[in-house]
Amino acid sequence: MPVWLTVVSLIGLCVLVAVLLRGKDIILFNPKGLIADQQLRLMTTATLVMFEIAIPALFLFYYFAWKYRETNEKATHDPHKSYGKLFTFAIWGFPTFTMLLLAYLLVPASHKLEPQKPIYDGIKPLHIQVVAMRWKWLFIYPVHNIATVNYVQIPVHTPVQFDLTADETPMSSFWIPHLGGQLYAMTEHVNRLNLMADTLGDFEGSVAELNGIGFAGMRFNTRISTQEDFDKWVAEIGTSANILNTSEYEKLLQPSLNHPAAFYANPAPALYSNILSKYTGAHEHGSDPTEHEGH
Amino acid sequence: MREFLLGRLDADALPHEWHTIGGSIGFILMLLIGIGFLTYTKRWKWLWNEWLTSVDPKKIGIMYFIVGGFMLLRGGLDAIMVWLQQALSSGSSQGYLSAQHFQEIFTAHGNIMVFFVAMALIFGLINYIVPLQIGARDLASPFMNTLGFWLYVAGVVMVNMFFLLGGEYAATGWLAVAPLSGREFSPGVGVDYWIWSLQISGVGTTLAAINFIMTILKMRVKGMGLWKMPLFTWGSLCSMLMAVTVFPLLTATLFLVFLDRSIGTHFFTTDAGGNAMMYTNLIWMWGHPEVYILMLPSFGIFSEVVSTFSRKPIAGYKSNVLGMVGVSTLALSVWLHHFYTMGAGANVNQFFGIATVVIAVPTSVLVFSWIATMYKGRIRFTTPMLWFLGFVGIFALGGISGVLLAIPPVDFQLHNSLFLVAHFHSTVIGGVLFGIFTGLNYWFPKMTGFKLNERIGRYAVWSWIVGFFVAFTPLYILGLMGATRRLDHYDASTGWQPFFIMSFIGGIIICIGVALQIVQIIASYIQKRQLYDYSGDPWDGRTLEWSVPSPAPDYNFAVIPEASTRDAFWDIKRKGIPKPVYKDIHMPKSTASGIYISIFAFLAGFGFVWEIVWLSVISILGVIICLIARTFDEDIEYTISAEEVEKIEEARENKIRALQKNAASGDDMGLIEFIKVVLKWAWGIVRSKS
């Protein structure tokens, strides 16, 4: 009775999940960027490698439990069965082999998909400086001389480097799941997250690490547009009368919930380096965060 | 003056929100009912002499179970509140909790489940069973054991204190990550309650761990070498060794946070050179081993159960032991996998990734050892065995998702998502909690003298397993859909709500499972005449705890046995039990010192929370004086003479004979019968009153 009950409930659960999933975007299975795509491939491969050991093991486990049940008179009973060297070798060998295989996947992938590493050698990525604030994300485009809050637009097929830091905010994690994995934004430090989109569209980004009461509302839209649209958009924001000067920044520093998207022209040139030096307290930083090697 | 006397404590601290007021009323009512019951039945003295001041590890074990059981209900209530909020708060609906409340609740849920439920129940089993398995009469230091227990109770009171006084708990997540837990971002007393409840109970854990290491290493019976030790004892030994290694780290880290918050140092703050990343490292250097501290005794329980109910010795005993030792050693070197995303770089990440993946090897060895044990066995599907069978499926899911999370590039996508939440619930519910339930069903007759109802027990197992999958499958999917953990609200456009609702329904099914477990215990009590364990060996057991009568006598063993093989009792049974020759038995005396010390420790912590300096100073002095006074107490043992032992043993045999004459027979009652019996009983009371 419990056996068929289990099977029925498992099937029922699968059907229910399948019904609920209709028309839903399973983001990690639906990558829109190079990094997310490679991370998905790695995840799939690793899962298959583990299935190679887990499925036979689970099958044997439940098969033996059923076969050697007390009421089964036909099954042999051998309480003095001895287990030799071969058995020991097998139970250590199989998992070791599997895990070696995983390590073989893991090591090169860790280097290849290290988020701080530029996606292409020699191609200078688009720099966007990101500041985690309570509770909104500030994006500064140092080259384009504009800034946005809770909205980021990037051109498609262009490597982008997000320089993450935080100001007067606990550790936050910057995550655009459609494009790739997350990285922490912390005061005093710059973490560089390299991503590249390959599909046009609007994708949601969020903060993944708890950072206070405004946590759930600290979301932003990521728009992937063509290079022309991007340039047009930059020019449009650049002529806006909304300027991110020091007093405007002080206003942003005040904690706020569910902050709407906002757009600024002409962010103060040393804004980002001032945010950093506020915590390091040391020398003046240049606006190019590559100077913070080896933090 | 007022500030000197009361520190930060003022009228604002009294509960004034619905959830704290509700909690306060509930707690006060429960207290009043308890006090009323004890006074009405005149049981105060009995409670104090027989239980509270007892140094008997069996009684302390049962007290751990009672307190831990209540905390399980409390933590479960938190879980249901979290589930309900997330099921409701999509789009325009904000749910029924504010962000602050919601965050306090999941923080409390995590703390309570790990520190005050899982640790307590594991310690409960270790206390009761380990001395019996190794043939010891008590622990190496009985006093340290009662002190450890009462410090744990002080922690429990502290973690619930905000219901009575001081309207908030930490809203920082269960590990209170810096700098969020600093004064800058969490100015209230919530984090201070967190610090001191963990600090006090953590010291208790360290003491208990030292005690069990000494006991296991020094007090085994003649003939029981380390390679003949039962596997639950092995698991406990590995676990306690880990606890001794890492709990001092927790103590030190909490102390640094306390300094940051109270006197304004800058260990983990954002400014003045503080380093929050250091906090993350330190807390996980303790936090990761912590989950294995809970896991290893469970592994041991599963090994015992699969061997007993397959009627075979464990297959690959040495591999099994080395597996547990391997897990406990490797677990100390993987902490960084909790924060690959902090940006340490590929070289560091890959090291910890490989270390984590390697842990799967000894863990798999354990699973293979269980599979081989069942091979050509004679398997009885009793409730402990069913819990075990459920565990393996759920734990495999947790293991696979865990290894995925161990691969740094994959972790960047899954970290902090609900996938992660589903992963660690798979391991902790599947591994730790199911392990505890397995152990409870297995050893219940040894603790109480009667077996548990199998029928309702089976219903409970199935509710838990079904509830688990209904609750956590959606969380795995939500994680893949990009849902982060700890959200008090989300957009309707995400399409997450159906899955959150499904998860909530799973939570309700789990609640039904918990209710059935309570019913199982009550029904067994009602039917105990037919469930009595007369022999002390209801399952045809293999290890020494089954060689003594159930419940075990105060001195555990009237005659200390000898162990010649791994399955010591199995061997004794085959050879025939020799006629006992009694000798004098030395037993430790009860002491209330542990209670006094813990009261002072609690008051010191309370003083620190509210910045009442005089209270803390006096209380710390109190702790020291009590400890010194205890060391001068030399009258700590009493002797039961051989004749008395013989009399006690005879009396028990007579009692068992009398019970046997009076025995009832029949099937275990089902749910309907249980409801009938309860209604009949209630009707009887109503009738006799009117």
PDB file of C-alpha atoms in Angstrom, chain B residues 107-315:
ATOM      1  CA  THR B 107      15.382  35.073  12.106  1.00  0.00           C
ATOM      2  CA  ALA B 108      13.758  33.601  15.190  1.00  0.00           C
ATOM      3  CA  HIS B 109      12.685  30.553  13.183  1.00  0.00           C
ATOM      4  CA  GLY B 110      16.271  29.838  12.128  1.00  0.00           C
ATOM      5  CA  ASN B 111      17.789  30.414  15.549  1.00  0.00           C
ATOM      6  CA  ILE B 112      15.191  28.413  17.387  1.00  0.00           C
ATOM      7  CA  MET B 113      15.248  25.457  15.029  1.00  0.00           C
ATOM      8  CA  VAL B 114      19.030  25.163  14.999  1.00  0.00           C
ATOM      9  CA  PHE B 115      19.982  26.066  18.563  1.00  0.00           C
ATOM     10  CA  PHE B 116      16.980  25.317  20.644  1.00  0.00           C
ATOM     11  CA  VAL B 117      15.332  22.446  18.781  1.00  0.00           C
ATOM     12  CA  ALA B 118      17.864  20.425  16.805  1.00  0.00           C
ATOM     13  CA  MET B 119      20.715  20.825  19.306  1.00  0.00           C
ATOM     14  CA  ALA B 120      18.397  20.088  22.218  1.00  0.00           C
ATOM     15  CA  LEU B 121      16.858  16.969  20.727  1.00  0.00           C
ATOM     16  CA  ILE B 122      20.251  15.637  19.635  1.00  0.00           C
ATOM     17  CA  PHE B 123      21.604  16.271  23.133  1.00  0.00           C
ATOM     18  CA  GLY B 124      18.507  14.594  24.534  1.00  0.00           C
ATOM     19  CA  LEU B 125      19.256  11.398  22.628  1.00  0.00           C
ATOM     20  CA  ILE B 126      22.974  11.511  23.357  1.00  0.00           C
ATOM     21  CA  ASN B 127      22.301  11.987  27.066  1.00  0.00           C
ATOM     22  CA  TYR B 128      19.957   9.082  27.318  1.00  0.00           C
ATOM     23  CA  ILE B 129      21.554   6.601  24.965  1.00  0.00           C
ATOM     24  CA  VAL B 130      25.333   7.081  24.839  1.00  0.00           C
ATOM     25  CA  PRO B 131      26.017   6.087  28.479  1.00  0.00           C
ATOM     26  CA  LEU B 132      23.808   3.019  27.980  1.00  0.00           C
ATOM     27  CA  GLN B 133      25.564   2.082  24.759  1.00  0.00           C
ATOM     28  CA  ILE B 134      29.016   2.216  26.281  1.00  0.00           C
ATOM     29  CA  GLY B 135      28.007   0.570  29.531  1.00  0.00           C
ATOM     30  CA  ALA B 136      28.532   3.589  31.786  1.00  0.00           C
ATOM     31  CA  ARG B 137      26.469   4.422  34.864  1.00  0.00           C
ATOM     32  CA  ASP B 138      26.724   8.174  34.506  1.00  0.00           C
ATOM     33  CA  LEU B 139      28.842  10.795  32.791  1.00  0.00           C
ATOM     34  CA  ALA B 140      32.433  11.811  33.436  1.00  0.00           C
ATOM     35  CA  SER B 141      31.163  14.985  35.075  1.00  0.00           C
ATOM     36  CA  PRO B 142      27.490  14.760  36.028  1.00  0.00           C
ATOM     37  CA  PHE B 143      27.505  18.329  37.322  1.00  0.00           C
ATOM     38  CA  MET B 144      28.795  19.760  34.050  1.00  0.00           C
ATOM     39  CA  ASN B 145      25.947  18.027  32.292  1.00  0.00           C
ATOM     40  CA  THR B 146      23.231  19.598  34.417  1.00  0.00           C
ATOM     41  CA  LEU B 147      24.999  22.949  34.091  1.00  0.00           C
ATOM     42  CA  GLY B 148      25.039  22.590  30.300  1.00  0.00           C
ATOM     43  CA  PHE B 149      21.349  21.780  30.260  1.00  0.00           C
ATOM     44  CA  TRP B 150      20.387  24.716  32.462  1.00  0.00           C
ATOM     45  CA  LEU B 151      22.500  27.122  30.437  1.00  0.00           C
ATOM     46  CA  TYR B 152      20.572  25.891  27.406  1.00  0.00           C
ATOM     47  CA  VAL B 153      17.323  26.614  29.260  1.00  0.00           C
ATOM     48  CA  ALA B 154      18.598  30.101  30.091  1.00  0.00           C
ATOM     49  CA  GLY B 155      19.197  30.591  26.359  1.00  0.00           C
ATOM     50  CA  VAL B 156      15.668  29.416  25.614  1.00  0.00           C
ATOM     51  CA  VAL B 157      14.232  31.910  28.078  1.00  0.00           C
ATOM     52  CA  MET B 158      16.403  34.647  26.606  1.00  0.00           C
ATOM     53  CA  VAL B 159      15.327  33.973  23.027  1.00  0.00           C
ATOM     54  CA  ASN B 160      11.682  34.170  24.070  1.00  0.00           C
ATOM     55  CA  MET B 161      12.192  37.059  26.445  1.00  0.00           C
ATOM     56  CA  PHE B 162      11.131  39.687  23.950  1.00  0.00           C
ATOM     57  CA  PHE B 163       7.602  38.359  24.184  1.00  0.00           C
ATOM     58  CA  LEU B 164       7.466  39.431  27.800  1.00  0.00           C
ATOM     59  CA  LEU B 165       9.679  42.458  27.730  1.00  0.00           C
ATOM     60  CA  GLY B 166      11.177  44.401  24.900  1.00  0.00           C
ATOM     61  CA  GLY B 167       9.178  44.260  21.715  1.00  0.00           C
ATOM     62  CA  GLU B 168      11.680  43.044  19.148  1.00  0.00           C
ATOM     63  CA  TYR B 169      13.946  40.271  18.078  1.00  0.00           C
ATOM     64  CA  ALA B 170      16.855  40.506  15.643  1.00  0.00           C
ATOM     65  CA  ALA B 171      15.750  41.120  12.033  1.00  0.00           C
ATOM     66  CA  THR B 172      19.061  40.085  10.558  1.00  0.00           C
ATOM     67  CA  GLY B 173      18.773  36.483   9.458  1.00  0.00           C
ATOM     68  CA  TRP B 174      19.821  33.625  11.712  1.00  0.00           C
ATOM     69  CA  LEU B 175      23.550  34.429  11.566  1.00  0.00           C
ATOM     70  CA  ALA B 176      23.135  38.171  12.034  1.00  0.00           C
ATOM     71  CA  VAL B 177      25.533  39.069   9.243  1.00  0.00           C
ATOM     72  CA  ALA B 178      27.628  42.176   9.759  1.00  0.00           C
ATOM     73  CA  PRO B 179      27.373  45.053   9.255  1.00  0.00           C
ATOM     74  CA  LEU B 180      23.579  44.634   9.293  1.00  0.00           C
ATOM     75  CA  SER B 181      23.807  43.432  12.900  1.00  0.00           C
ATOM     76  CA  GLY B 182      25.876  46.444  13.953  1.00  0.00           C
ATOM     77  CA  ARG B 183      24.438  49.325  15.935  1.00  0.00           C
ATOM     78  CA  GLU B 184      24.412  51.475  12.822  1.00  0.00           C
ATOM     79  CA  PHE B 185      21.779  49.377  11.082  1.00  0.00           C
ATOM     80  CA  SER B 186      20.150  47.527  13.999  1.00  0.00           C
ATOM     81  CA  PRO B 187      19.960  49.948  16.912  1.00  0.00           C
ATOM     82  CA  GLY B 188      17.314  48.057  18.904  1.00  0.00           C
ATOM     83  CA  VAL B 189      17.769  45.288  21.456  1.00  0.00           C
ATOM     84  CA  GLY B 190      16.868  42.512  18.988  1.00  0.00           C
ATOM     85  CA  VAL B 191      20.454  41.667  18.077  1.00  0.00           C
ATOM     86  CA  ASP B 192      21.451  41.827  21.755  1.00  0.00           C
ATOM     87  CA  TYR B 193      18.842  39.221  22.592  1.00  0.00           C
ATOM     88  CA  TRP B 194      20.268  37.172  19.741  1.00  0.00           C
ATOM     89  CA  ILE B 195      23.832  37.551  21.045  1.00  0.00           C
ATOM     90  CA  TRP B 196      23.074  36.586  24.606  1.00  0.00           C
ATOM     91  CA  SER B 197      20.696  33.722  23.954  1.00  0.00           C
ATOM     92  CA  LEU B 198      23.327  32.143  21.704  1.00  0.00           C
ATOM     93  CA  GLN B 199      26.209  33.049  23.949  1.00  0.00           C
ATOM     94  CA  ILE B 200      24.724  31.462  27.061  1.00  0.00           C
ATOM     95  CA  SER B 201      23.431  28.319  25.402  1.00  0.00           C
ATOM     96  CA  GLY B 202      26.652  28.080  23.376  1.00  0.00           C
ATOM     97  CA  VAL B 203      28.708  27.885  26.549  1.00  0.00           C
ATOM     98  CA  GLY B 204      26.355  25.145  27.697  1.00  0.00           C
ATOM     99  CA  THR B 205      26.970  23.256  24.448  1.00  0.00           C
ATOM    100  CA  THR B 206      30.738  23.523  24.840  1.00  0.00           C
ATOM    101  CA  LEU B 207      30.569  22.144  28.381  1.00  0.00           C
ATOM    102  CA  ALA B 208      28.283  19.312  27.353  1.00  0.00           C
ATOM    103  CA  ALA B 209      30.541  18.451  24.426  1.00  0.00           C
ATOM    104  CA  ILE B 210      33.661  18.263  26.606  1.00  0.00           C
ATOM    105  CA  ASN B 211      31.763  16.080  29.013  1.00  0.00           C
ATOM    106  CA  PHE B 212      30.645  13.598  26.373  1.00  0.00           C
ATOM    107  CA  ILE B 213      34.099  13.367  24.836  1.00  0.00           C
ATOM    108  CA  MET B 214      35.508  12.480  28.259  1.00  0.00           C
ATOM    109  CA  THR B 215      32.700  10.041  28.885  1.00  0.00           C
ATOM    110  CA  ILE B 216      33.010   8.256  25.560  1.00  0.00           C
ATOM    111  CA  LEU B 217      36.782   8.082  25.642  1.00  0.00           C
ATOM    112  CA  LYS B 218      37.232   7.108  29.272  1.00  0.00           C
ATOM    113  CA  MET B 219      34.144   5.294  30.507  1.00  0.00           C
ATOM    114  CA  ARG B 220      33.496   2.473  28.074  1.00  0.00           C
ATOM    115  CA  VAL B 221      33.055  -1.033  29.446  1.00  0.00           C
ATOM    116  CA  LYS B 222      35.819  -3.547  29.434  1.00  0.00           C
ATOM    117  CA  GLY B 223      36.390  -4.944  25.977  1.00  0.00           C
ATOM    118  CA  MET B 224      34.853  -2.084  24.056  1.00  0.00           C
ATOM    119  CA  GLY B 225      37.742  -0.673  22.062  1.00  0.00           C
ATOM    120  CA  LEU B 226      37.162   2.268  19.786  1.00  0.00           C
ATOM    121  CA  TRP B 227      36.642  -0.128  16.863  1.00  0.00           C
ATOM    122  CA  LYS B 228      33.865  -1.876  18.775  1.00  0.00           C
ATOM    123  CA  MET B 229      31.933   1.217  19.705  1.00  0.00           C
ATOM    124  CA  PRO B 230      28.301   1.407  18.528  1.00  0.00           C
ATOM    125  CA  LEU B 231      27.858   3.765  15.585  1.00  0.00           C
ATOM    126  CA  PHE B 232      25.585   6.222  17.353  1.00  0.00           C
ATOM    127  CA  THR B 233      28.302   6.662  19.951  1.00  0.00           C
ATOM    128  CA  TRP B 234      30.821   7.125  17.145  1.00  0.00           C
ATOM    129  CA  GLY B 235      28.633   9.750  15.493  1.00  0.00           C
ATOM    130  CA  SER B 236      28.194  11.505  18.806  1.00  0.00           C
ATOM    131  CA  LEU B 237      31.928  11.443  19.470  1.00  0.00           C
ATOM    132  CA  CYS B 238      32.707  12.996  16.063  1.00  0.00           C
ATOM    133  CA  SER B 239      29.984  15.563  16.583  1.00  0.00           C
ATOM    134  CA  MET B 240      31.161  16.528  20.074  1.00  0.00           C
ATOM    135  CA  LEU B 241      34.780  16.796  18.925  1.00  0.00           C
ATOM    136  CA  MET B 242      33.619  19.226  16.265  1.00  0.00           C
ATOM    137  CA  ALA B 243      31.562  21.161  18.799  1.00  0.00           C
ATOM    138  CA  VAL B 244      34.573  21.592  21.060  1.00  0.00           C
ATOM    139  CA  THR B 245      36.590  22.768  18.068  1.00  0.00           C
ATOM    140  CA  VAL B 246      34.203  25.398  16.751  1.00  0.00           C
ATOM    141  CA  PHE B 247      31.985  26.622  19.586  1.00  0.00           C
ATOM    142  CA  PRO B 248      34.786  28.697  21.116  1.00  0.00           C
ATOM    143  CA  LEU B 249      34.873  30.481  17.749  1.00  0.00           C
ATOM    144  CA  LEU B 250      31.206  31.350  18.108  1.00  0.00           C
ATOM    145  CA  THR B 251      31.753  32.550  21.646  1.00  0.00           C
ATOM    146  CA  ALA B 252      34.625  34.793  20.567  1.00  0.00           C
ATOM    147  CA  THR B 253      32.771  36.136  17.525  1.00  0.00           C
ATOM    148  CA  LEU B 254      29.659  36.919  19.540  1.00  0.00           C
ATOM    149  CA  PHE B 255      31.836  38.659  22.074  1.00  0.00           C
ATOM    150  CA  LEU B 256      33.341  40.866  19.360  1.00  0.00           C
ATOM    151  CA  VAL B 257      29.875  41.770  18.055  1.00  0.00           C
ATOM    152  CA  PHE B 258      28.890  42.563  21.610  1.00  0.00           C
ATOM    153  CA  LEU B 259      31.899  44.876  21.951  1.00  0.00           C
ATOM    154  CA  ASP B 260      31.021  46.571  18.661  1.00  0.00           C
ATOM    155  CA  ARG B 261      27.498  47.168  19.807  1.00  0.00           C
ATOM    156  CA  SER B 262      28.064  48.081  23.420  1.00  0.00           C
ATOM    157  CA  ILE B 263      31.327  50.004  23.719  1.00  0.00           C
ATOM    158  CA  GLY B 264      31.712  51.065  20.096  1.00  0.00           C
ATOM    159  CA  THR B 265      34.690  49.062  18.906  1.00  0.00           C
ATOM    160  CA  HIS B 266      35.083  48.601  15.162  1.00  0.00           C
ATOM    161  CA  PHE B 267      35.686  44.941  14.469  1.00  0.00           C
ATOM    162  CA  PHE B 268      32.897  44.484  11.951  1.00  0.00           C
ATOM    163  CA  THR B 269      31.522  47.970  11.297  1.00  0.00           C
ATOM    164  CA  THR B 270      31.583  49.727   7.935  1.00  0.00           C
ATOM    165  CA  ASP B 271      33.668  52.616   9.234  1.00  0.00           C
ATOM    166  CA  ALA B 272      36.984  53.091  11.021  1.00  0.00           C
ATOM    167  CA  GLY B 273      38.626  50.051   9.485  1.00  0.00           C
ATOM    168  CA  GLY B 274      36.008  47.526  10.563  1.00  0.00           C
ATOM    169  CA  ASN B 275      35.854  44.431   8.411  1.00  0.00           C
ATOM    170  CA  ALA B 276      32.467  42.853   7.884  1.00  0.00           C
ATOM    171  CA  MET B 277      33.973  40.175   5.648  1.00  0.00           C
ATOM    172  CA  MET B 278      35.891  38.959   8.681  1.00  0.00           C
ATOM    173  CA  TYR B 279      32.625  38.450  10.497  1.00  0.00           C
ATOM    174  CA  THR B 280      31.211  36.456   7.600  1.00  0.00           C
ATOM    175  CA  ASN B 281      34.290  34.220   7.702  1.00  0.00           C
ATOM    176  CA  LEU B 282      34.256  33.744  11.452  1.00  0.00           C
ATOM    177  CA  ILE B 283      30.570  33.028  11.772  1.00  0.00           C
ATOM    178  CA  TRP B 284      30.647  30.452   8.962  1.00  0.00           C
ATOM    179  CA  MET B 285      33.791  28.822  10.324  1.00  0.00           C
ATOM    180  CA  TRP B 286      31.501  27.934  13.176  1.00  0.00           C
ATOM    181  CA  GLY B 287      28.217  27.816  11.238  1.00  0.00           C
ATOM    182  CA  HIS B 288      29.120  25.216   8.681  1.00  0.00           C
ATOM    183  CA  PRO B 289      30.522  22.694  11.143  1.00  0.00           C
ATOM    184  CA  GLU B 290      27.430  23.380  13.248  1.00  0.00           C
ATOM    185  CA  VAL B 291      25.139  21.689  10.733  1.00  0.00           C
ATOM    186  CA  TYR B 292      27.429  18.657  10.718  1.00  0.00           C
ATOM    187  CA  ILE B 293      27.454  18.654  14.506  1.00  0.00           C
ATOM    188  CA  LEU B 294      23.719  18.048  14.199  1.00  0.00           C
ATOM    189  CA  MET B 295      24.087  15.646  11.289  1.00  0.00           C
ATOM    190  CA  LEU B 296      26.656  13.168  12.601  1.00  0.00           C
ATOM    191  CA  PRO B 297      24.695  11.757  15.545  1.00  0.00           C
ATOM    192  CA  SER B 298      21.815  11.313  13.094  1.00  0.00           C
ATOM    193  CA  PHE B 299      24.046   9.318  10.771  1.00  0.00           C
ATOM    194  CA  GLY B 300      24.830   7.128  13.757  1.00  0.00           C
ATOM    195  CA  ILE B 301      21.144   6.670  14.561  1.00  0.00           C
ATOM    196  CA  PHE B 302      20.413   5.601  11.003  1.00  0.00           C
ATOM    197  CA  SER B 303      23.239   3.064  11.096  1.00  0.00           C
ATOM    198  CA  GLU B 304      21.889   1.555  14.319  1.00  0.00           C
ATOM    199  CA  VAL B 305      18.354   1.404  13.003  1.00  0.00           C
ATOM    200  CA  VAL B 306      19.150  -0.089   9.614  1.00  0.00           C
ATOM    201  CA  SER B 307      21.267  -2.764  11.243  1.00  0.00           C
ATOM    202  CA  THR B 308      18.675  -3.683  13.870  1.00  0.00           C
ATOM    203  CA  PHE B 309      15.730  -3.805  11.500  1.00  0.00           C
ATOM    204  CA  SER B 310      17.613  -5.649   8.769  1.00  0.00           C
ATOM    205  CA  ARG B 311      18.706  -8.187  11.382  1.00  0.00           C
ATOM    206  CA  LYS B 312      22.296  -7.860  10.193  1.00  0.00           C
ATOM    207  CA  PRO B 313      25.436  -6.249  11.517  1.00  0.00           C
ATOM    208  CA  ILE B 314      26.254  -2.994   9.753  1.00  0.00           C
ATOM    209  CA  ALA B 315      28.087  -3.619   6.484  1.00  0.00           C
TER     210      ALA B 315
END
